[in-house]
Amino acid sequence: MPLKIIVCGGGIGGLTVAGYLRAEHNVTVLERGNLDFTINDYGLSVVSNAFNLLQKAGIKSENLDSVVMTHLWMRSSNNDEIRTVHFDTRKERGGAPSMMTRRATLQSELLRFATSPEFPGAPAEIIQGAQVTRVDALEGKVWTEDGRSFEGDLIIGADGINSAARAAVLGHDTPLNGVKLHDLLCFITRVPIEIIRGESSLEYLANPSSQAGLVSFHLPPDSKSPKRLLIYHTSSHELQVLGYTSEQEFAQVFDTKKTAIIKDIPAKRVVDEFSTDFSKNLVDLFNHNQIDAWRIRDIDTCDTWYRGKCVLIGDAAHAVTPHAGHGCNLTIEDAEALAYLLKDAKPSDDLKPILEKFTSLRRERARFVLRRSREMGNIQSEEDKKLEPISPAEFSRVMHSYQGVEHALKKETSTSAA
Ligand SMILES: Cc1cc2nc3c(=O)[nH]c(=O)nc-3n(C[C@H](O)[C@H](O)[C@H](O)COP(=O)(O)OP(=O)(O)OC[C@H]3O[C@@H](n4cnc5c(N)ncnc54)[C@H](O)[C@@H]3O)c2cc1C
């Protein structure tokens, strides 16, 4: 007898977990939006270990309009080379390439995973325009803004950083539902690759079919400024440009409009922000397309990820800032792990041991990414500042060596036997 599972949120985590779970269980996804994948869109990397999991499940790289990541470039604010790391993710890491794509494209492919008859099990039911306003974790019941209610043997909170499900797991008295601000925002814009063709100082980014990746432009190490520019490929024909700085006058707009994204920032405002510190040909990239300002937030990784019949995955349990580029990867790993652990579960089962196992398998990894992300953004807590920083090599080793939950369980068994 399959479980009846209600997933709150049809983002990356919600659709991935629905795709995995539908093989054994009946799944309904409640998504507040209309699955218009162009809203809140941005470029992201799906690193090899997470992409390996998706590929094994039937996700196709050819549906992602993606490029394979081959390089990481560290450059000065004048675009002078500091360090270039060249790797072939297809061979060296995780068993699959690291892909650079757009969130919208990935979500659209994950919707296929959750709903197409090509995959095992009954398609998940996706209910759009269903904003979850309350979750009763003990009863396994969910209410939506339009007055509907849904009951399940299990509720999965995959509703992102502002999770309504997290409030049910942690308690409603957690200030700001646990969300932390860091007086940091990033301006995001996208530019067609043609713009940089012929620009000799950016030529290394012009042919993503042969080399693609992310460039990070740094101010001198003694600079106290939070400013930082990044450029990375999102497809074979597009780059994303991202500029970090402090919130300044935007803090009030985020607060009064109760939003984390301010659309259509005037290019002059952004160019002025960065032109004193970064070379003109980099800053000029903000002059071509719409620029949005994103408030940078995270949460301290939750101690407990479940209560009663409700469990959290993805940003709902462990939202991190984008600095290390691993939030989505953790989310995909969560989805694979939870679905695997629930494979044989029946409605009459006590799910507590499964949810406890899930939390204990995933929590330290999420904390590790949070720590590294805050180090990279220079927004560590006083506690974390006392710890030895995580080196890029160590971070890469830990992240890329993950091979899915079955492997993690075997590793755990062999460690405890030793
Ligand atoms: C600018 C930027 C760049 C990033 N780059 C990377 C990267 O390179 N690599 C990487 O691994 N990660 C990256 N991330 C992080 C990554 O996008 C997130 O970690 C990931 O999307 C988390 O997935 P999720 O499903 O948990 O949450 P989300 O993707 O936020 O999805 C939550 C879903 O729930 C819905 N929802 C929310 N509230 C409700 C409600 N009350 N009721 C119903 N539905 C609801 C939302 O509409 C949404 O569809 C980046 C993030 C940002 C902002």
Short mmCIF file of C-alpha atoms and ligand atoms in Angstrom, two decimals:
data_model
loop_
_atom_site.label_atom_id
_atom_site.label_comp_id
_atom_site.label_asym_id
_atom_site.label_seq_id
_atom_site.Cartn_x
_atom_site.Cartn_y
_atom_site.Cartn_z
CA MET A 1 0.00 0.00 0.00
CA PRO A 2 1.63 3.30 -1.08
CA LEU A 3 1.98 6.36 1.11
CA LYS A 4 -0.07 9.44 0.35
CA ILE A 5 2.51 12.21 0.25
CA ILE A 6 1.85 15.95 0.05
CA VAL A 7 4.83 18.03 -1.11
CA CYS A 8 4.69 21.75 -0.28
CA GLY A 9 6.53 23.63 -3.04
CA GLY A 10 7.16 22.73 -6.68
CA GLY A 11 10.69 24.13 -6.91
CA ILE A 12 13.85 22.14 -7.49
CA GLY A 13 13.47 20.07 -4.31
CA GLY A 14 9.72 19.51 -4.59
CA LEU A 15 9.80 18.35 -8.21
CA THR A 16 12.90 16.19 -7.69
CA VAL A 17 11.49 14.40 -4.66
CA ALA A 18 8.14 13.94 -6.45
CA GLY A 19 10.01 12.40 -9.41
CA TYR A 20 11.76 9.89 -7.18
CA LEU A 21 8.81 9.11 -4.89
CA ARG A 22 6.18 8.54 -7.57
CA ALA A 23 7.77 5.16 -8.38
CA GLU A 24 6.38 3.80 -5.08
CA HIS A 25 3.91 6.32 -3.67
CA ASN A 26 1.03 8.69 -4.49
CA VAL A 27 2.37 12.22 -4.63
CA THR A 28 0.63 15.60 -4.75
CA VAL A 29 2.69 18.78 -5.12
CA LEU A 30 1.24 22.10 -3.93
CA GLU A 31 2.94 25.02 -5.68
CA ARG A 32 1.99 28.60 -4.86
CA GLY A 33 2.96 29.91 -8.30
CA ASN A 34 1.98 28.89 -11.81
CA LEU A 35 5.14 27.01 -12.69
CA ASP A 36 6.06 29.90 -14.94
CA PHE A 37 9.68 28.95 -14.97
CA THR A 38 10.84 32.34 -16.19
CA ILE A 39 9.99 33.95 -12.83
CA ASN A 40 12.87 34.05 -10.32
CA ASP A 41 15.12 32.57 -12.95
CA TYR A 42 18.92 32.64 -12.73
CA GLY A 43 21.92 30.61 -13.80
CA LEU A 44 23.16 27.82 -11.58
CA SER A 45 25.64 24.99 -11.59
CA VAL A 46 24.53 21.43 -10.97
CA VAL A 47 27.76 19.80 -9.90
CA SER A 48 28.79 16.36 -11.04
CA ASN A 49 27.72 14.31 -8.02
CA ALA A 50 24.21 15.80 -8.01
CA PHE A 51 23.94 15.64 -11.78
CA ASN A 52 25.06 12.02 -11.65
CA LEU A 53 22.08 11.24 -9.40
CA LEU A 54 19.71 13.01 -11.80
CA GLN A 55 21.19 11.31 -14.86
CA LYS A 56 20.75 7.89 -13.24
CA ALA A 57 17.10 8.78 -12.65
CA GLY A 58 16.62 9.68 -16.33
CA ILE A 59 17.21 13.44 -16.48
CA LYS A 60 18.74 14.31 -19.85
CA SER A 61 21.48 16.89 -20.28
CA GLU A 62 20.26 17.58 -23.82
CA ASN A 63 17.02 18.95 -22.32
CA LEU A 64 18.90 21.47 -20.18
CA ASP A 65 20.38 23.84 -22.78
CA SER A 66 23.47 23.60 -20.61
CA VAL A 67 27.24 23.72 -20.93
CA VAL A 68 29.77 21.49 -19.20
CA MET A 69 31.82 23.29 -16.56
CA THR A 70 35.53 23.01 -17.32
CA HIS A 71 37.12 26.01 -15.62
CA LEU A 72 37.17 28.16 -12.52
CA TRP A 73 38.97 31.45 -13.00
CA MET A 74 40.12 33.69 -10.17
CA ARG A 75 40.96 37.15 -11.41
CA SER A 76 41.73 40.54 -9.95
CA SER A 77 39.26 43.42 -10.19
CA ASN A 78 41.22 44.48 -13.30
CA ASN A 79 40.66 41.08 -14.89
CA ASP A 80 44.30 40.00 -14.42
CA GLU A 81 44.76 36.28 -13.90
CA ILE A 82 45.31 35.14 -10.30
CA ARG A 83 44.64 31.43 -10.71
CA THR A 84 42.94 29.24 -13.30
CA VAL A 85 41.71 25.77 -12.43
CA HIS A 86 41.07 23.54 -15.41
CA PHE A 87 39.32 20.25 -14.90
CA ASP A 88 37.29 17.80 -16.88
CA THR A 89 34.30 17.14 -14.68
CA ARG A 90 33.26 14.28 -16.93
CA LYS A 91 36.30 12.25 -15.91
CA GLU A 92 37.59 13.51 -12.61
CA ARG A 93 34.62 14.04 -10.36
CA GLY A 94 31.40 12.37 -9.35
CA GLY A 95 30.85 10.27 -12.50
CA ALA A 96 29.00 12.92 -14.53
CA PRO A 97 29.79 16.38 -15.84
CA SER A 98 29.05 19.49 -13.78
CA MET A 99 26.43 21.37 -15.74
CA MET A 100 25.79 25.09 -15.97
CA THR A 101 22.21 25.86 -16.83
CA ARG A 102 19.29 28.06 -15.84
CA ARG A 103 17.08 27.32 -12.91
CA ALA A 104 14.01 27.54 -15.16
CA THR A 105 15.38 24.98 -17.61
CA LEU A 106 16.29 22.58 -14.83
CA GLN A 107 12.87 22.99 -13.21
CA SER A 108 11.15 22.29 -16.49
CA GLU A 109 13.10 19.03 -16.89
CA LEU A 110 12.32 18.11 -13.27
CA LEU A 111 8.63 18.66 -13.99
CA ARG A 112 8.99 16.01 -16.71
CA PHE A 113 10.58 13.70 -14.10
CA ALA A 114 7.63 14.25 -11.75
CA THR A 115 4.82 13.98 -14.28
CA SER A 116 5.79 12.29 -17.55
CA PRO A 117 4.54 8.74 -18.23
CA GLU A 118 8.12 7.90 -19.33
CA PHE A 119 9.09 7.49 -15.67
CA PRO A 120 8.02 4.69 -13.32
CA GLY A 121 4.89 5.07 -11.19
CA ALA A 122 1.81 7.24 -11.48
CA PRO A 123 2.57 10.87 -12.37
CA ALA A 124 2.61 13.22 -9.41
CA GLU A 125 -0.39 15.53 -9.27
CA ILE A 126 0.82 19.13 -9.47
CA ILE A 127 -1.60 21.70 -8.07
CA GLN A 128 -0.60 25.22 -9.06
CA GLY A 129 -1.74 28.41 -7.37
CA ALA A 130 -1.86 26.54 -4.05
CA GLN A 131 -0.08 28.66 -1.44
CA VAL A 132 0.39 26.70 1.76
CA THR A 133 -0.45 28.88 4.74
CA ARG A 134 -0.46 26.33 7.56
CA VAL A 135 0.84 22.85 8.22
CA ASP A 136 -0.23 20.65 11.12
CA ALA A 137 2.81 18.42 11.46
CA LEU A 138 1.24 16.06 13.97
CA GLU A 139 -1.99 15.50 12.00
CA GLY A 140 -0.31 15.50 8.57
CA LYS A 141 -2.59 18.24 7.29
CA VAL A 142 -1.95 21.26 5.08
CA TRP A 143 -4.13 24.32 4.40
CA THR A 144 -3.82 26.62 1.41
CA GLU A 145 -4.64 30.30 1.10
CA ASP A 146 -7.81 29.63 -0.88
CA GLY A 147 -9.26 27.56 1.97
CA ARG A 148 -8.52 24.07 0.67
CA SER A 149 -6.99 21.42 2.90
CA PHE A 150 -4.97 18.31 2.09
CA GLU A 151 -4.10 15.32 4.25
CA GLY A 152 -1.25 12.88 3.84
CA ASP A 153 0.67 10.10 5.55
CA LEU A 154 3.64 12.42 5.09
CA ILE A 155 4.04 16.15 4.37
CA ILE A 156 7.31 17.19 2.73
CA GLY A 157 8.23 20.85 3.21
CA ALA A 158 10.08 21.80 0.02
CA ASP A 159 8.82 25.36 0.11
CA GLY A 160 12.13 27.18 0.14
CA ILE A 161 13.73 29.67 2.49
CA ASN A 162 10.47 31.17 3.81
CA SER A 163 9.01 27.70 4.37
CA ALA A 164 5.58 27.50 5.99
CA ALA A 165 6.39 23.87 6.80
CA ARG A 166 9.52 24.91 8.72
CA ALA A 167 7.35 26.99 11.03
CA ALA A 168 5.37 23.80 11.80
CA VAL A 169 8.55 21.82 12.48
CA LEU A 170 10.47 24.42 14.51
CA GLY A 171 7.54 26.20 16.15
CA HIS A 172 5.85 29.43 15.15
CA ASP A 173 7.74 31.56 17.66
CA THR A 174 11.11 31.42 15.81
CA PRO A 175 11.97 35.07 14.99
CA LEU A 176 11.73 35.74 11.22
CA ASN A 177 11.13 32.00 10.78
CA GLY A 178 14.91 31.59 11.19
CA VAL A 179 15.86 33.68 8.12
CA LYS A 180 19.18 35.56 8.53
CA LEU A 181 20.10 38.77 6.70
CA HIS A 182 23.71 39.78 6.09
CA ASP A 183 23.47 43.35 4.74
CA LEU A 184 24.35 41.90 1.36
CA LEU A 185 22.62 41.84 -2.01
CA CYS A 186 23.59 40.80 -5.49
CA PHE A 187 22.68 42.51 -8.72
CA ILE A 188 21.98 39.95 -11.43
CA THR A 189 21.86 40.44 -15.17
CA ARG A 190 22.33 38.22 -18.20
CA VAL A 191 24.17 39.02 -21.40
CA PRO A 192 24.33 37.23 -24.75
CA ILE A 193 27.79 35.82 -25.47
CA GLU A 194 27.99 37.87 -28.68
CA ILE A 195 28.50 40.95 -26.51
CA ILE A 196 31.95 39.76 -25.44
CA ARG A 197 33.08 38.36 -28.80
CA GLY A 198 35.93 40.52 -30.03
CA GLU A 199 36.58 41.84 -26.50
CA SER A 200 40.08 40.38 -26.12
CA SER A 201 40.21 40.58 -22.31
CA LEU A 202 37.07 38.39 -22.05
CA GLU A 203 37.84 36.09 -24.97
CA TYR A 204 38.39 33.17 -22.58
CA LEU A 205 34.60 33.17 -21.98
CA ALA A 206 33.57 33.39 -25.62
CA ASN A 207 33.57 29.70 -26.60
CA PRO A 208 31.65 27.76 -23.96
CA SER A 209 31.52 24.58 -26.03
CA SER A 210 35.28 24.26 -25.49
CA GLN A 211 35.68 26.01 -22.11
CA ALA A 212 32.98 27.13 -19.72
CA GLY A 213 32.76 27.96 -16.05
CA LEU A 214 32.80 30.73 -13.53
CA VAL A 215 35.08 33.75 -13.12
CA SER A 216 35.35 35.40 -9.78
CA PHE A 217 36.82 38.93 -9.75
CA HIS A 218 38.35 39.87 -6.42
CA LEU A 219 39.40 43.08 -4.76
CA PRO A 220 42.83 42.99 -3.05
CA PRO A 221 42.87 40.62 -0.03
CA ASP A 222 43.23 43.51 2.45
CA SER A 223 40.09 45.20 1.14
CA LYS A 224 37.20 45.27 3.62
CA SER A 225 34.66 45.91 0.84
CA PRO A 226 31.89 43.33 0.34
CA LYS A 227 32.00 44.02 -3.41
CA ARG A 228 32.67 41.13 -5.71
CA LEU A 229 31.85 40.41 -9.36
CA LEU A 230 31.17 37.01 -10.89
CA ILE A 231 30.55 36.02 -14.48
CA TYR A 232 29.42 32.54 -15.46
CA HIS A 233 27.89 30.66 -18.33
CA THR A 234 24.24 29.67 -18.12
CA SER A 235 24.07 28.09 -21.59
CA SER A 236 26.04 27.98 -24.83
CA HIS A 237 24.78 31.45 -25.73
CA GLU A 238 24.49 33.38 -22.48
CA LEU A 239 26.47 34.64 -19.49
CA GLN A 240 25.18 35.72 -16.11
CA VAL A 241 26.82 38.67 -14.37
CA LEU A 242 26.46 38.96 -10.65
CA GLY A 243 27.66 41.83 -8.46
CA TYR A 244 27.69 41.55 -4.67
CA THR A 245 27.55 44.66 -2.53
CA SER A 246 25.94 45.91 0.69
CA GLU A 247 22.19 46.61 0.75
CA GLN A 248 22.34 50.41 1.26
CA GLU A 249 19.08 52.13 0.16
CA PHE A 250 17.66 48.81 -1.06
CA ALA A 251 17.33 47.48 2.51
CA GLN A 252 14.29 49.65 3.07
CA VAL A 253 12.69 48.59 -0.21
CA PHE A 254 13.18 44.90 0.60
CA ASP A 255 11.62 45.51 4.03
CA THR A 256 8.68 47.69 3.05
CA LYS A 257 7.74 45.64 -0.01
CA LYS A 258 8.33 42.38 1.89
CA THR A 259 10.26 41.01 -1.05
CA ALA A 260 13.71 39.52 -1.64
CA ILE A 261 13.88 40.59 -5.29
CA ILE A 262 13.69 44.16 -6.62
CA LYS A 263 13.27 44.20 -10.37
CA ASP A 264 14.57 46.66 -12.96
CA ILE A 265 17.37 48.45 -11.14
CA PRO A 266 18.68 51.35 -13.27
CA ALA A 267 21.95 50.31 -14.95
CA LYS A 268 23.60 53.60 -13.97
CA ARG A 269 23.08 52.85 -10.28
CA VAL A 270 24.81 49.48 -10.66
CA VAL A 271 27.59 50.73 -12.91
CA ASP A 272 28.32 53.56 -10.44
CA GLU A 273 28.45 51.02 -7.61
CA PHE A 274 31.23 48.97 -9.19
CA SER A 275 33.09 51.32 -11.53
CA THR A 276 35.51 52.68 -8.93
CA ASP A 277 36.74 49.18 -8.04
CA PHE A 278 36.44 47.02 -11.17
CA SER A 279 37.66 47.48 -14.73
CA LYS A 280 35.34 49.23 -17.15
CA ASN A 281 34.85 46.33 -19.56
CA LEU A 282 33.53 44.17 -16.69
CA VAL A 283 31.21 46.81 -15.24
CA ASP A 284 29.89 47.71 -18.70
CA LEU A 285 28.31 44.26 -18.89
CA PHE A 286 25.55 45.66 -16.66
CA ASN A 287 24.51 48.00 -19.49
CA HIS A 288 22.76 45.47 -21.72
CA ASN A 289 19.78 43.85 -20.01
CA GLN A 290 17.39 44.02 -17.09
CA ILE A 291 19.10 44.05 -13.69
CA ASP A 292 17.43 42.70 -10.56
CA ALA A 293 18.64 43.04 -6.97
CA TRP A 294 18.46 39.86 -4.85
CA ARG A 295 18.64 40.04 -1.08
CA ILE A 296 21.21 37.53 0.21
CA ARG A 297 19.80 35.41 3.02
CA ASP A 298 20.33 32.05 4.65
CA ILE A 299 19.27 30.12 7.74
CA ASP A 300 21.25 28.27 10.36
CA THR A 301 20.86 24.64 9.29
CA CYS A 302 17.91 23.29 11.28
CA ASP A 303 18.81 20.95 14.16
CA THR A 304 15.72 18.91 13.56
CA TRP A 305 14.29 18.41 10.08
CA TYR A 306 11.06 16.67 11.02
CA ARG A 307 8.18 16.67 13.44
CA GLY A 308 5.33 14.19 13.47
CA LYS A 309 4.35 13.60 9.84
CA CYS A 310 6.25 16.56 8.38
CA VAL A 311 9.83 16.58 7.06
CA LEU A 312 11.86 19.39 5.48
CA ILE A 313 14.15 19.21 2.46
CA GLY A 314 16.19 21.73 0.48
CA ASP A 315 16.25 25.41 1.36
CA ALA A 316 13.42 24.85 3.85
CA ALA A 317 15.87 22.88 6.02
CA HIS A 318 19.18 24.50 5.13
CA ALA A 319 19.06 27.58 2.86
CA VAL A 320 22.58 28.82 2.10
CA THR A 321 23.79 31.93 0.30
CA PRO A 322 24.80 31.40 -3.36
CA HIS A 323 28.53 31.95 -2.66
CA ALA A 324 29.59 28.30 -2.83
CA GLY A 325 26.98 27.40 -5.48
CA HIS A 326 25.73 24.27 -3.73
CA GLY A 327 22.19 24.95 -2.45
CA CYS A 328 20.50 23.20 -5.34
CA ASN A 329 22.96 20.33 -5.20
CA LEU A 330 22.23 19.68 -1.54
CA THR A 331 18.53 19.81 -2.38
CA ILE A 332 18.84 17.18 -5.11
CA GLU A 333 20.83 14.96 -2.75
CA ASP A 334 18.13 15.39 -0.06
CA ALA A 335 15.41 14.36 -2.50
CA GLU A 336 17.24 11.23 -3.60
CA ALA A 337 18.03 10.25 -0.01
CA LEU A 338 14.54 10.77 1.38
CA ALA A 339 12.85 8.89 -1.47
CA TYR A 340 15.26 5.96 -1.09
CA LEU A 341 14.65 5.72 2.66
CA LEU A 342 10.86 5.84 2.12
CA LYS A 343 10.85 3.21 -0.63
CA ASP A 344 9.28 0.41 1.39
CA ALA A 345 7.28 2.55 3.84
CA LYS A 346 3.56 1.82 4.30
CA PRO A 347 0.78 4.03 5.72
CA SER A 348 0.64 1.92 8.90
CA ASP A 349 4.38 2.43 9.60
CA ASP A 350 5.81 4.77 12.21
CA LEU A 351 7.92 7.02 9.96
CA LYS A 352 9.94 8.51 12.81
CA PRO A 353 12.98 6.18 12.45
CA ILE A 354 13.12 6.90 8.70
CA LEU A 355 12.89 10.67 9.17
CA GLU A 356 15.48 10.54 11.94
CA LYS A 357 17.85 8.55 9.71
CA PHE A 358 17.27 11.02 6.88
CA THR A 359 18.12 13.98 9.11
CA SER A 360 21.20 12.36 10.58
CA LEU A 361 22.52 11.42 7.12
CA ARG A 362 22.04 14.89 5.66
CA ARG A 363 22.48 17.50 8.40
CA GLU A 364 26.28 17.66 8.74
CA ARG A 365 26.73 17.96 4.99
CA ALA A 366 24.31 20.89 4.91
CA ARG A 367 26.14 22.53 7.82
CA PHE A 368 29.43 22.09 5.97
CA VAL A 369 28.07 23.92 2.91
CA LEU A 370 26.61 26.68 5.09
CA ARG A 371 29.98 27.21 6.77
CA ARG A 372 31.86 27.33 3.47
CA SER A 373 29.26 29.64 1.90
CA ARG A 374 29.51 32.08 4.81
CA GLU A 375 33.32 31.95 4.70
CA MET A 376 33.28 32.75 0.99
CA GLY A 377 30.87 35.63 1.55
CA ASN A 378 32.82 36.83 4.59
CA ILE A 379 29.62 36.68 6.65
CA GLN A 380 30.60 34.03 9.22
CA SER A 381 29.14 33.92 12.69
CA GLU A 382 31.52 34.68 15.58
CA GLU A 383 31.44 30.94 16.40
CA ASP A 384 32.47 29.95 12.87
CA LYS A 385 35.28 32.52 12.80
CA LYS A 386 36.97 30.47 15.53
CA LEU A 387 37.11 27.41 13.25
CA GLU A 388 39.87 26.59 10.78
CA PRO A 389 38.60 27.78 7.34
CA ILE A 390 37.54 25.05 4.93
CA SER A 391 40.02 25.00 2.03
CA PRO A 392 38.68 25.00 -1.55
CA ALA A 393 40.34 21.60 -2.13
CA GLU A 394 38.73 20.07 0.96
CA PHE A 395 35.35 21.52 0.04
CA SER A 396 35.58 20.17 -3.49
CA ARG A 397 36.69 16.73 -2.25
CA VAL A 398 33.81 16.43 0.22
CA MET A 399 31.18 17.71 -2.18
CA HIS A 400 32.23 15.70 -5.22
CA SER A 401 32.84 12.41 -3.43
CA TYR A 402 29.16 12.02 -2.50
CA GLN A 403 27.66 9.16 -4.50
CA GLY A 404 24.10 9.01 -3.25
CA VAL A 405 22.38 7.70 -0.17
CA GLU A 406 23.01 3.98 -0.72
CA HIS A 407 26.73 4.65 -0.79
CA ALA A 408 26.45 6.96 2.25
CA LEU A 409 24.66 4.22 4.19
CA LYS A 410 27.31 1.64 3.26
CA LYS A 411 30.05 4.04 4.32
CA GLU A 412 28.29 4.60 7.63
CA THR A 413 28.00 0.84 8.24
CA SER A 414 31.66 0.19 7.41
CA THR A 415 32.79 3.11 9.62
CA SER A 416 30.77 1.86 12.60
CA ALA A 417 32.03 -1.74 12.04
CA ALA A 418 35.68 -0.60 12.01
C1 LIG B 1 21.22 33.92 -7.39
C2 LIG B 1 21.29 32.49 -6.95
C3 LIG B 1 22.24 31.65 -7.52
C4 LIG B 1 22.31 30.31 -7.12
N1 LIG B 1 23.24 29.51 -7.69
C5 LIG B 1 23.31 28.21 -7.33
C6 LIG B 1 24.27 27.34 -7.95
O1 LIG B 1 25.04 27.74 -8.83
N2 LIG B 1 24.30 26.04 -7.56
C7 LIG B 1 23.46 25.57 -6.59
O2 LIG B 1 23.56 24.38 -6.26
N3 LIG B 1 22.55 26.37 -5.99
C8 LIG B 1 22.45 27.67 -6.33
N4 LIG B 1 21.52 28.48 -5.75
C9 LIG B 1 20.64 27.93 -4.69
C10 LIG B 1 19.47 27.13 -5.24
O3 LIG B 1 18.77 27.85 -6.21
C11 LIG B 1 18.53 26.74 -4.10
O4 LIG B 1 19.26 26.15 -3.07
C12 LIG B 1 17.47 25.77 -4.59
O5 LIG B 1 16.64 26.40 -5.55
C13 LIG B 1 16.64 25.25 -3.43
O6 LIG B 1 15.58 24.47 -3.92
P1 LIG B 1 14.24 24.33 -3.08
O7 LIG B 1 13.34 23.50 -3.90
O8 LIG B 1 14.56 23.91 -1.70
O9 LIG B 1 13.68 25.81 -2.96
P2 LIG B 1 13.16 26.72 -4.14
O10 LIG B 1 13.88 26.44 -5.40
O11 LIG B 1 13.15 28.10 -3.58
O12 LIG B 1 11.66 26.24 -4.37
C14 LIG B 1 10.65 26.47 -3.44
C15 LIG B 1 9.33 26.36 -4.19
O13 LIG B 1 8.28 26.40 -3.25
C16 LIG B 1 7.31 27.34 -3.66
N5 LIG B 1 6.71 27.87 -2.43
C17 LIG B 1 7.28 28.70 -1.52
N6 LIG B 1 6.44 28.93 -0.50
C18 LIG B 1 5.33 28.21 -0.78
C19 LIG B 1 4.10 28.02 -0.09
N7 LIG B 1 3.86 28.63 1.07
N8 LIG B 1 3.17 27.21 -0.65
C20 LIG B 1 3.41 26.58 -1.83
N9 LIG B 1 4.55 26.73 -2.52
C21 LIG B 1 5.50 27.52 -2.00
C22 LIG B 1 8.08 28.38 -4.46
O14 LIG B 1 7.23 29.06 -5.36
C23 LIG B 1 9.10 27.51 -5.17
O15 LIG B 1 8.61 26.98 -6.38
C24 LIG B 1 21.42 29.82 -6.12
C25 LIG B 1 20.46 30.67 -5.55
C26 LIG B 1 20.38 31.99 -5.96
C27 LIG B 1 19.32 32.88 -5.36
#
